[in-house]
Amino acid sequence: MAYRDNTKVIHIGDRVIGGGNPILIQSMTNTRTEDVEATVAQIKRLEEAGCEIIRSTVPTLEAAKALSEIKKQIHIPIVADIHFDYKMAIAAMENGADKIRINPGNIGGRDRIASVVSCAKERSIPIRVGVNSGSLEKDLVEKYGGVTAQGLVESALDKIGIIEDLGYDNMVVSIKSSNVMLCVEAHELLAQKCRYPLHVGITEAGTVYGGNIKSSIGLGIILNKGIGDTIRVSLSGDPVEEIKTAKMILKTLGMRSGGIEVVSCPTCGRTKIDLIGLANAVETMVQGYDLDIKVAVMGCAVNGPGEAKEADIGIAGGVGEGLLIKNGEVVKKVKEDQLLATLKEELDNWPR
């Protein structure tokens, strides 16, 4: 049985993770949280893309107070990201945060942690205990001869223990590293030692290009081992790209269905149309459809119908024209500049 099937069930606003519940997709805003209008606009874009939990930084009292107004205008739970100042954690919860993210090691002594836990306990707000390789304690670095999976896990268990000793177990745990295989090893070790739901991600993964590759490999391995209850793909770019990648990872692993999957050929010398542009246009267009089907975009009429057999519907380009294909059979020939519109019409009328 997968680790995630046995984790503690945690409620984050009206969403639930752990205990075998579906893996939820998260992202983080990169607006100033104090700017309510910009933050709400970004969250709504993320909601449309499929984001299920959103996190925003709360570095100031103004940002904490903004959460109250932001919550009125969005439809998913909001997590307050706290660093250094325990008062911001309390203010965020007082202003409606559905969860807080803290590293108990950087918000002060035990009395300050106790104040945060007390506030969370009063409101039944879960705490995400976060540890990452960049903030690993010096004594653990020295103990293990560097930043290691063992050190990350020991640090996480220590922080979990602090909150448990304060009589609270409404927790989510994250241990992150930009080193993919170190992150994988750490999750394997942690899964043997605790039963809290795990927030999984490769931190500081990089640009949309490099970060997607690192996140796909790391998350793919970890999730496929039965570990992970909620995920975030961390990219230096538009956070909407994080959601697209997270959804594709889950679909590829067979852990989520729904939404149109686009497959396309890599092009070759037979390609006589702008296949790359067409495939990208199709991928953008299908984002708005709530259909659980596969769409193929092929570059030529030679192998197009055969290669598209596994798809529910597809288009294949020729010289100035193209084919509409359903279940591997050619059903219509249209002009090249009508391919996208023809496909859209079919999707608009697809049986639901």
PDB file of C-alpha atoms in Angstrom, residues 69-311:
ATOM      1  CA  GLU A  69      -9.864  40.852   1.372  1.00  0.00           C
ATOM      2  CA  ILE A  70      -8.101  38.419  -0.977  1.00  0.00           C
ATOM      3  CA  LYS A  71     -10.055  35.499   0.495  1.00  0.00           C
ATOM      4  CA  LYS A  72     -13.350  37.190  -0.318  1.00  0.00           C
ATOM      5  CA  GLN A  73     -12.503  37.231  -4.012  1.00  0.00           C
ATOM      6  CA  ILE A  74     -10.947  33.804  -4.645  1.00  0.00           C
ATOM      7  CA  HIS A  75     -12.236  30.241  -4.590  1.00  0.00           C
ATOM      8  CA  ILE A  76      -9.312  28.170  -3.294  1.00  0.00           C
ATOM      9  CA  PRO A  77      -7.594  27.969   0.120  1.00  0.00           C
ATOM     10  CA  ILE A  78      -4.752  30.393   0.763  1.00  0.00           C
ATOM     11  CA  VAL A  79      -1.581  29.515   2.651  1.00  0.00           C
ATOM     12  CA  ALA A  80       0.480  32.198   4.379  1.00  0.00           C
ATOM     13  CA  ASP A  81       4.220  31.851   3.844  1.00  0.00           C
ATOM     14  CA  ILE A  82       6.054  33.029   6.971  1.00  0.00           C
ATOM     15  CA  HIS A  83       9.726  33.633   7.584  1.00  0.00           C
ATOM     16  CA  PHE A  84      11.461  34.995  10.711  1.00  0.00           C
ATOM     17  CA  ASP A  85       8.600  36.936  12.326  1.00  0.00           C
ATOM     18  CA  TYR A  86       6.216  34.805  14.356  1.00  0.00           C
ATOM     19  CA  LYS A  87       3.868  37.773  14.690  1.00  0.00           C
ATOM     20  CA  MET A  88       3.174  37.590  10.955  1.00  0.00           C
ATOM     21  CA  ALA A  89       2.038  33.979  11.358  1.00  0.00           C
ATOM     22  CA  ILE A  90      -0.439  34.982  14.050  1.00  0.00           C
ATOM     23  CA  ALA A  91      -1.652  38.002  12.060  1.00  0.00           C
ATOM     24  CA  ALA A  92      -2.117  35.857   8.964  1.00  0.00           C
ATOM     25  CA  MET A  93      -4.273  33.365  10.861  1.00  0.00           C
ATOM     26  CA  GLU A  94      -6.280  36.173  12.429  1.00  0.00           C
ATOM     27  CA  ASN A  95      -6.965  37.440   8.904  1.00  0.00           C
ATOM     28  CA  GLY A  96      -8.191  34.136   7.522  1.00  0.00           C
ATOM     29  CA  ALA A  97      -5.195  32.120   6.314  1.00  0.00           C
ATOM     30  CA  ASP A  98      -6.303  28.535   5.709  1.00  0.00           C
ATOM     31  CA  LYS A  99      -2.832  27.184   6.479  1.00  0.00           C
ATOM     32  CA  ILE A 100       0.520  28.633   7.455  1.00  0.00           C
ATOM     33  CA  ARG A 101       3.946  27.623   6.254  1.00  0.00           C
ATOM     34  CA  ILE A 102       6.749  28.075   8.787  1.00  0.00           C
ATOM     35  CA  ASN A 103      10.222  26.800   9.514  1.00  0.00           C
ATOM     36  CA  PRO A 104      10.214  26.587  13.329  1.00  0.00           C
ATOM     37  CA  GLY A 105      13.966  27.021  13.215  1.00  0.00           C
ATOM     38  CA  ASN A 106      13.839  30.594  11.951  1.00  0.00           C
ATOM     39  CA  ILE A 107      10.947  32.201  13.834  1.00  0.00           C
ATOM     40  CA  GLY A 108      12.557  32.399  17.258  1.00  0.00           C
ATOM     41  CA  GLY A 109      12.562  30.479  20.530  1.00  0.00           C
ATOM     42  CA  ARG A 110      10.124  27.918  21.868  1.00  0.00           C
ATOM     43  CA  ASP A 111       7.867  30.572  23.394  1.00  0.00           C
ATOM     44  CA  ARG A 112       7.302  32.157  19.990  1.00  0.00           C
ATOM     45  CA  ILE A 113       6.618  28.809  18.363  1.00  0.00           C
ATOM     46  CA  ALA A 114       4.188  28.067  21.201  1.00  0.00           C
ATOM     47  CA  SER A 115       2.325  31.305  20.485  1.00  0.00           C
ATOM     48  CA  VAL A 116       1.950  30.350  16.813  1.00  0.00           C
ATOM     49  CA  VAL A 117       0.815  26.827  17.664  1.00  0.00           C
ATOM     50  CA  SER A 118      -1.688  28.128  20.217  1.00  0.00           C
ATOM     51  CA  CYS A 119      -3.259  30.424  17.620  1.00  0.00           C
ATOM     52  CA  ALA A 120      -3.391  27.603  15.055  1.00  0.00           C
ATOM     53  CA  LYS A 121      -4.943  25.254  17.601  1.00  0.00           C
ATOM     54  CA  GLU A 122      -7.696  27.743  18.470  1.00  0.00           C
ATOM     55  CA  ARG A 123      -8.655  27.994  14.796  1.00  0.00           C
ATOM     56  CA  SER A 124      -7.862  24.399  13.702  1.00  0.00           C
ATOM     57  CA  ILE A 125      -5.454  25.777  11.102  1.00  0.00           C
ATOM     58  CA  PRO A 126      -2.862  23.325   9.777  1.00  0.00           C
ATOM     59  CA  ILE A 127       0.818  24.147   9.917  1.00  0.00           C
ATOM     60  CA  ARG A 128       3.144  23.201   7.098  1.00  0.00           C
ATOM     61  CA  VAL A 129       6.537  22.507   8.620  1.00  0.00           C
ATOM     62  CA  GLY A 130       9.098  23.343   5.967  1.00  0.00           C
ATOM     63  CA  VAL A 131      12.773  22.396   5.864  1.00  0.00           C
ATOM     64  CA  ASN A 132      15.062  22.834   2.876  1.00  0.00           C
ATOM     65  CA  SER A 133      18.699  22.199   2.099  1.00  0.00           C
ATOM     66  CA  GLY A 134      19.559  25.901   2.078  1.00  0.00           C
ATOM     67  CA  SER A 135      18.493  26.358   5.690  1.00  0.00           C
ATOM     68  CA  LEU A 136      19.803  23.111   7.187  1.00  0.00           C
ATOM     69  CA  GLU A 137      21.273  23.701  10.641  1.00  0.00           C
ATOM     70  CA  LYS A 138      25.064  23.938  10.877  1.00  0.00           C
ATOM     71  CA  ASP A 139      25.300  21.168  13.455  1.00  0.00           C
ATOM     72  CA  LEU A 140      23.538  18.766  11.104  1.00  0.00           C
ATOM     73  CA  VAL A 141      25.755  19.808   8.200  1.00  0.00           C
ATOM     74  CA  GLU A 142      28.779  19.079  10.372  1.00  0.00           C
ATOM     75  CA  LYS A 143      27.307  15.841  11.738  1.00  0.00           C
ATOM     76  CA  TYR A 144      26.685  14.360   8.286  1.00  0.00           C
ATOM     77  CA  GLY A 145      29.597  15.975   6.457  1.00  0.00           C
ATOM     78  CA  GLY A 146      27.479  18.255   4.291  1.00  0.00           C
ATOM     79  CA  VAL A 147      23.867  18.638   3.243  1.00  0.00           C
ATOM     80  CA  THR A 148      22.467  15.107   3.147  1.00  0.00           C
ATOM     81  CA  ALA A 149      19.116  13.374   3.014  1.00  0.00           C
ATOM     82  CA  GLN A 150      19.694  12.089   6.532  1.00  0.00           C
ATOM     83  CA  GLY A 151      20.312  15.613   7.791  1.00  0.00           C
ATOM     84  CA  LEU A 152      17.179  16.972   6.130  1.00  0.00           C
ATOM     85  CA  VAL A 153      15.055  14.218   7.638  1.00  0.00           C
ATOM     86  CA  GLU A 154      16.548  14.671  11.113  1.00  0.00           C
ATOM     87  CA  SER A 155      15.856  18.397  10.896  1.00  0.00           C
ATOM     88  CA  ALA A 156      12.263  17.816   9.799  1.00  0.00           C
ATOM     89  CA  LEU A 157      11.600  15.271  12.544  1.00  0.00           C
ATOM     90  CA  ASP A 158      13.033  17.675  15.117  1.00  0.00           C
ATOM     91  CA  LYS A 159      10.651  20.437  13.984  1.00  0.00           C
ATOM     92  CA  ILE A 160       7.714  18.018  13.948  1.00  0.00           C
ATOM     93  CA  GLY A 161       8.621  16.972  17.479  1.00  0.00           C
ATOM     94  CA  ILE A 162       8.616  20.572  18.725  1.00  0.00           C
ATOM     95  CA  ILE A 163       5.040  21.104  17.521  1.00  0.00           C
ATOM     96  CA  GLU A 164       3.888  17.688  18.731  1.00  0.00           C
ATOM     97  CA  ASP A 165       5.321  18.461  22.184  1.00  0.00           C
ATOM     98  CA  LEU A 166       3.115  21.549  22.189  1.00  0.00           C
ATOM     99  CA  GLY A 167       0.097  19.274  21.770  1.00  0.00           C
ATOM    100  CA  TYR A 168      -0.605  19.832  18.081  1.00  0.00           C
ATOM    101  CA  ASP A 169      -0.568  17.354  15.213  1.00  0.00           C
ATOM    102  CA  ASN A 170      -2.458  19.216  12.485  1.00  0.00           C
ATOM    103  CA  MET A 171       0.585  19.295  10.228  1.00  0.00           C
ATOM    104  CA  VAL A 172       1.851  18.954   6.671  1.00  0.00           C
ATOM    105  CA  VAL A 173       5.571  18.373   6.151  1.00  0.00           C
ATOM    106  CA  SER A 174       7.904  19.432   3.352  1.00  0.00           C
ATOM    107  CA  ILE A 175      11.583  18.714   2.852  1.00  0.00           C
ATOM    108  CA  LYS A 176      13.006  20.262  -0.275  1.00  0.00           C
ATOM    109  CA  SER A 177      16.276  20.486  -2.124  1.00  0.00           C
ATOM    110  CA  SER A 178      17.357  21.682  -5.556  1.00  0.00           C
ATOM    111  CA  ASN A 179      19.362  18.445  -5.796  1.00  0.00           C
ATOM    112  CA  VAL A 180      16.853  16.064  -7.386  1.00  0.00           C
ATOM    113  CA  MET A 181      18.230  12.724  -6.245  1.00  0.00           C
ATOM    114  CA  LEU A 182      18.982  14.058  -2.748  1.00  0.00           C
ATOM    115  CA  CYS A 183      15.351  15.152  -2.562  1.00  0.00           C
ATOM    116  CA  VAL A 184      14.178  11.703  -3.662  1.00  0.00           C
ATOM    117  CA  GLU A 185      16.315   9.980  -1.022  1.00  0.00           C
ATOM    118  CA  ALA A 186      15.102  12.338   1.697  1.00  0.00           C
ATOM    119  CA  HIS A 187      11.451  11.603   0.888  1.00  0.00           C
ATOM    120  CA  GLU A 188      12.098   7.869   0.929  1.00  0.00           C
ATOM    121  CA  LEU A 189      13.654   8.153   4.390  1.00  0.00           C
ATOM    122  CA  LEU A 190      10.993  10.484   5.772  1.00  0.00           C
ATOM    123  CA  ALA A 191       8.177   8.258   4.537  1.00  0.00           C
ATOM    124  CA  GLN A 192       9.513   5.527   6.820  1.00  0.00           C
ATOM    125  CA  LYS A 193       9.495   7.764   9.877  1.00  0.00           C
ATOM    126  CA  CYS A 194       6.301   9.846   9.919  1.00  0.00           C
ATOM    127  CA  ARG A 195       2.669   9.684   8.889  1.00  0.00           C
ATOM    128  CA  TYR A 196       1.969  13.322   8.125  1.00  0.00           C
ATOM    129  CA  PRO A 197       0.977  14.221   4.568  1.00  0.00           C
ATOM    130  CA  LEU A 198       3.919  15.422   2.512  1.00  0.00           C
ATOM    131  CA  HIS A 199       4.102  18.528   0.348  1.00  0.00           C
ATOM    132  CA  VAL A 200       6.508  17.565  -2.443  1.00  0.00           C
ATOM    133  CA  GLY A 201       8.544  19.753  -4.751  1.00  0.00           C
ATOM    134  CA  ILE A 202      12.021  20.404  -6.072  1.00  0.00           C
ATOM    135  CA  THR A 203      12.945  23.807  -4.670  1.00  0.00           C
ATOM    136  CA  GLU A 204      14.695  26.444  -6.775  1.00  0.00           C
ATOM    137  CA  ALA A 205      14.251  24.135  -9.757  1.00  0.00           C
ATOM    138  CA  GLY A 206      15.097  26.851 -12.265  1.00  0.00           C
ATOM    139  CA  THR A 207      13.619  28.302 -15.422  1.00  0.00           C
ATOM    140  CA  VAL A 208      10.548  27.012 -17.217  1.00  0.00           C
ATOM    141  CA  TYR A 209      12.832  24.824 -19.357  1.00  0.00           C
ATOM    142  CA  GLY A 210      15.288  23.473 -16.785  1.00  0.00           C
ATOM    143  CA  GLY A 211      12.859  23.562 -13.883  1.00  0.00           C
ATOM    144  CA  ASN A 212      10.285  21.526 -15.755  1.00  0.00           C
ATOM    145  CA  ILE A 213      12.824  18.795 -16.439  1.00  0.00           C
ATOM    146  CA  LYS A 214      14.138  18.664 -12.870  1.00  0.00           C
ATOM    147  CA  SER A 215      10.635  18.809 -11.369  1.00  0.00           C
ATOM    148  CA  SER A 216       9.270  16.157 -13.705  1.00  0.00           C
ATOM    149  CA  ILE A 217      12.071  13.748 -12.866  1.00  0.00           C
ATOM    150  CA  GLY A 218      12.043  14.405  -9.125  1.00  0.00           C
ATOM    151  CA  LEU A 219       8.286  14.517  -8.632  1.00  0.00           C
ATOM    152  CA  GLY A 220       7.796  11.626 -11.024  1.00  0.00           C
ATOM    153  CA  ILE A 221      10.110   9.349  -9.037  1.00  0.00           C
ATOM    154  CA  ILE A 222       8.741  10.392  -5.636  1.00  0.00           C
ATOM    155  CA  LEU A 223       5.070  10.195  -6.607  1.00  0.00           C
ATOM    156  CA  ASN A 224       5.565   6.875  -8.358  1.00  0.00           C
ATOM    157  CA  LYS A 225       6.920   5.467  -5.083  1.00  0.00           C
ATOM    158  CA  GLY A 226       3.562   6.215  -3.477  1.00  0.00           C
ATOM    159  CA  ILE A 227       4.877   9.287  -1.638  1.00  0.00           C
ATOM    160  CA  GLY A 228       3.333  12.758  -1.743  1.00  0.00           C
ATOM    161  CA  ASP A 229      -0.080  14.249  -0.972  1.00  0.00           C
ATOM    162  CA  THR A 230       0.217  17.704  -2.545  1.00  0.00           C
ATOM    163  CA  ILE A 231       2.737  19.094  -5.021  1.00  0.00           C
ATOM    164  CA  ARG A 232       4.207  22.319  -6.288  1.00  0.00           C
ATOM    165  CA  VAL A 233       6.383  22.721  -9.361  1.00  0.00           C
ATOM    166  CA  SER A 234       8.733  25.648  -8.608  1.00  0.00           C
ATOM    167  CA  LEU A 235       9.652  27.641 -11.714  1.00  0.00           C
ATOM    168  CA  SER A 236      11.287  30.996 -12.407  1.00  0.00           C
ATOM    169  CA  GLY A 237       8.457  32.163 -14.620  1.00  0.00           C
ATOM    170  CA  ASP A 238       4.725  32.627 -14.863  1.00  0.00           C
ATOM    171  CA  PRO A 239       3.215  30.506 -12.064  1.00  0.00           C
ATOM    172  CA  VAL A 240       0.518  29.320 -14.483  1.00  0.00           C
ATOM    173  CA  GLU A 241       3.276  27.237 -16.092  1.00  0.00           C
ATOM    174  CA  GLU A 242       3.719  25.471 -12.741  1.00  0.00           C
ATOM    175  CA  ILE A 243       0.106  24.313 -12.857  1.00  0.00           C
ATOM    176  CA  LYS A 244       0.355  23.064 -16.437  1.00  0.00           C
ATOM    177  CA  THR A 245       3.425  21.010 -15.590  1.00  0.00           C
ATOM    178  CA  ALA A 246       1.981  19.627 -12.355  1.00  0.00           C
ATOM    179  CA  LYS A 247      -1.180  18.502 -14.153  1.00  0.00           C
ATOM    180  CA  MET A 248       0.852  16.816 -16.876  1.00  0.00           C
ATOM    181  CA  ILE A 249       3.036  15.012 -14.324  1.00  0.00           C
ATOM    182  CA  LEU A 250      -0.016  13.639 -12.519  1.00  0.00           C
ATOM    183  CA  LYS A 251      -1.743  12.638 -15.763  1.00  0.00           C
ATOM    184  CA  THR A 252       1.393  10.946 -17.102  1.00  0.00           C
ATOM    185  CA  LEU A 253       1.662   8.911 -13.889  1.00  0.00           C
ATOM    186  CA  GLY A 254      -2.015   7.919 -14.139  1.00  0.00           C
ATOM    187  CA  MET A 255      -2.821   9.793 -10.933  1.00  0.00           C
ATOM    188  CA  ARG A 256      -5.284  12.235 -12.476  1.00  0.00           C
ATOM    189  CA  SER A 257      -7.743  12.152 -15.332  1.00  0.00           C
ATOM    190  CA  GLY A 258      -9.690  14.865 -17.073  1.00  0.00           C
ATOM    191  CA  GLY A 259      -8.635  17.616 -19.394  1.00  0.00           C
ATOM    192  CA  ILE A 260      -7.511  17.253 -22.978  1.00  0.00           C
ATOM    193  CA  GLU A 261      -4.116  15.659 -23.579  1.00  0.00           C
ATOM    194  CA  VAL A 262      -2.321  16.867 -26.691  1.00  0.00           C
ATOM    195  CA  VAL A 263       0.156  14.603 -28.474  1.00  0.00           C
ATOM    196  CA  SER A 264       2.136  15.778 -31.488  1.00  0.00           C
ATOM    197  CA  CYS A 265       4.857  14.467 -33.763  1.00  0.00           C
ATOM    198  CA  PRO A 266       8.416  15.874 -33.635  1.00  0.00           C
ATOM    199  CA  THR A 267       8.308  16.923 -37.319  1.00  0.00           C
ATOM    200  CA  CYS A 268      10.581  15.694 -40.096  1.00  0.00           C
ATOM    201  CA  GLY A 269      11.465  16.498 -43.696  1.00  0.00           C
ATOM    202  CA  ARG A 270       7.957  15.509 -44.822  1.00  0.00           C
ATOM    203  CA  THR A 271       6.365  18.276 -42.753  1.00  0.00           C
ATOM    204  CA  LYS A 272       4.884  20.899 -45.060  1.00  0.00           C
ATOM    205  CA  ILE A 273       3.009  22.994 -42.496  1.00  0.00           C
ATOM    206  CA  ASP A 274       3.949  25.000 -39.423  1.00  0.00           C
ATOM    207  CA  LEU A 275       3.454  21.960 -37.190  1.00  0.00           C
ATOM    208  CA  ILE A 276       5.192  23.516 -34.181  1.00  0.00           C
ATOM    209  CA  GLY A 277       3.033  26.623 -34.310  1.00  0.00           C
ATOM    210  CA  LEU A 278      -0.099  24.547 -34.892  1.00  0.00           C
ATOM    211  CA  ALA A 279       0.639  22.196 -31.993  1.00  0.00           C
ATOM    212  CA  ASN A 280       1.223  25.112 -29.632  1.00  0.00           C
ATOM    213  CA  ALA A 281      -1.979  26.784 -30.807  1.00  0.00           C
ATOM    214  CA  VAL A 282      -3.922  23.569 -30.189  1.00  0.00           C
ATOM    215  CA  GLU A 283      -2.402  23.143 -26.724  1.00  0.00           C
ATOM    216  CA  THR A 284      -3.411  26.696 -25.806  1.00  0.00           C
ATOM    217  CA  MET A 285      -6.905  26.311 -27.270  1.00  0.00           C
ATOM    218  CA  VAL A 286      -7.788  23.097 -25.444  1.00  0.00           C
ATOM    219  CA  GLN A 287      -7.051  24.540 -21.981  1.00  0.00           C
ATOM    220  CA  GLY A 288     -10.625  25.774 -21.770  1.00  0.00           C
ATOM    221  CA  TYR A 289     -12.298  22.405 -22.393  1.00  0.00           C
ATOM    222  CA  ASP A 290     -13.471  20.051 -19.667  1.00  0.00           C
ATOM    223  CA  LEU A 291     -13.062  16.929 -21.798  1.00  0.00           C
ATOM    224  CA  ASP A 292     -11.140  13.770 -20.913  1.00  0.00           C
ATOM    225  CA  ILE A 293      -9.856  12.969 -24.406  1.00  0.00           C
ATOM    226  CA  LYS A 294      -6.615  12.806 -26.389  1.00  0.00           C
ATOM    227  CA  VAL A 295      -5.980  15.104 -29.357  1.00  0.00           C
ATOM    228  CA  ALA A 296      -3.229  14.366 -31.902  1.00  0.00           C
ATOM    229  CA  VAL A 297      -1.480  16.979 -34.045  1.00  0.00           C
ATOM    230  CA  MET A 298       0.509  15.357 -36.866  1.00  0.00           C
ATOM    231  CA  GLY A 299       2.781  16.947 -39.418  1.00  0.00           C
ATOM    232  CA  CYS A 300       2.018  14.956 -42.536  1.00  0.00           C
ATOM    233  CA  ALA A 301      -0.703  12.905 -44.195  1.00  0.00           C
ATOM    234  CA  VAL A 302       1.588   9.918 -44.731  1.00  0.00           C
ATOM    235  CA  ASN A 303       1.749   8.565 -41.200  1.00  0.00           C
ATOM    236  CA  GLY A 304      -0.712  10.965 -39.552  1.00  0.00           C
ATOM    237  CA  PRO A 305      -3.801   8.729 -39.523  1.00  0.00           C
ATOM    238  CA  GLY A 306      -1.855   5.725 -38.253  1.00  0.00           C
ATOM    239  CA  GLU A 307       0.043   7.648 -35.598  1.00  0.00           C
ATOM    240  CA  ALA A 308      -3.185   9.274 -34.409  1.00  0.00           C
ATOM    241  CA  LYS A 309      -5.012   5.976 -33.864  1.00  0.00           C
ATOM    242  CA  GLU A 310      -4.568   6.109 -30.100  1.00  0.00           C
ATOM    243  CA  ALA A 311      -6.093   9.594 -30.019  1.00  0.00           C
TER     244      ALA A 311
END
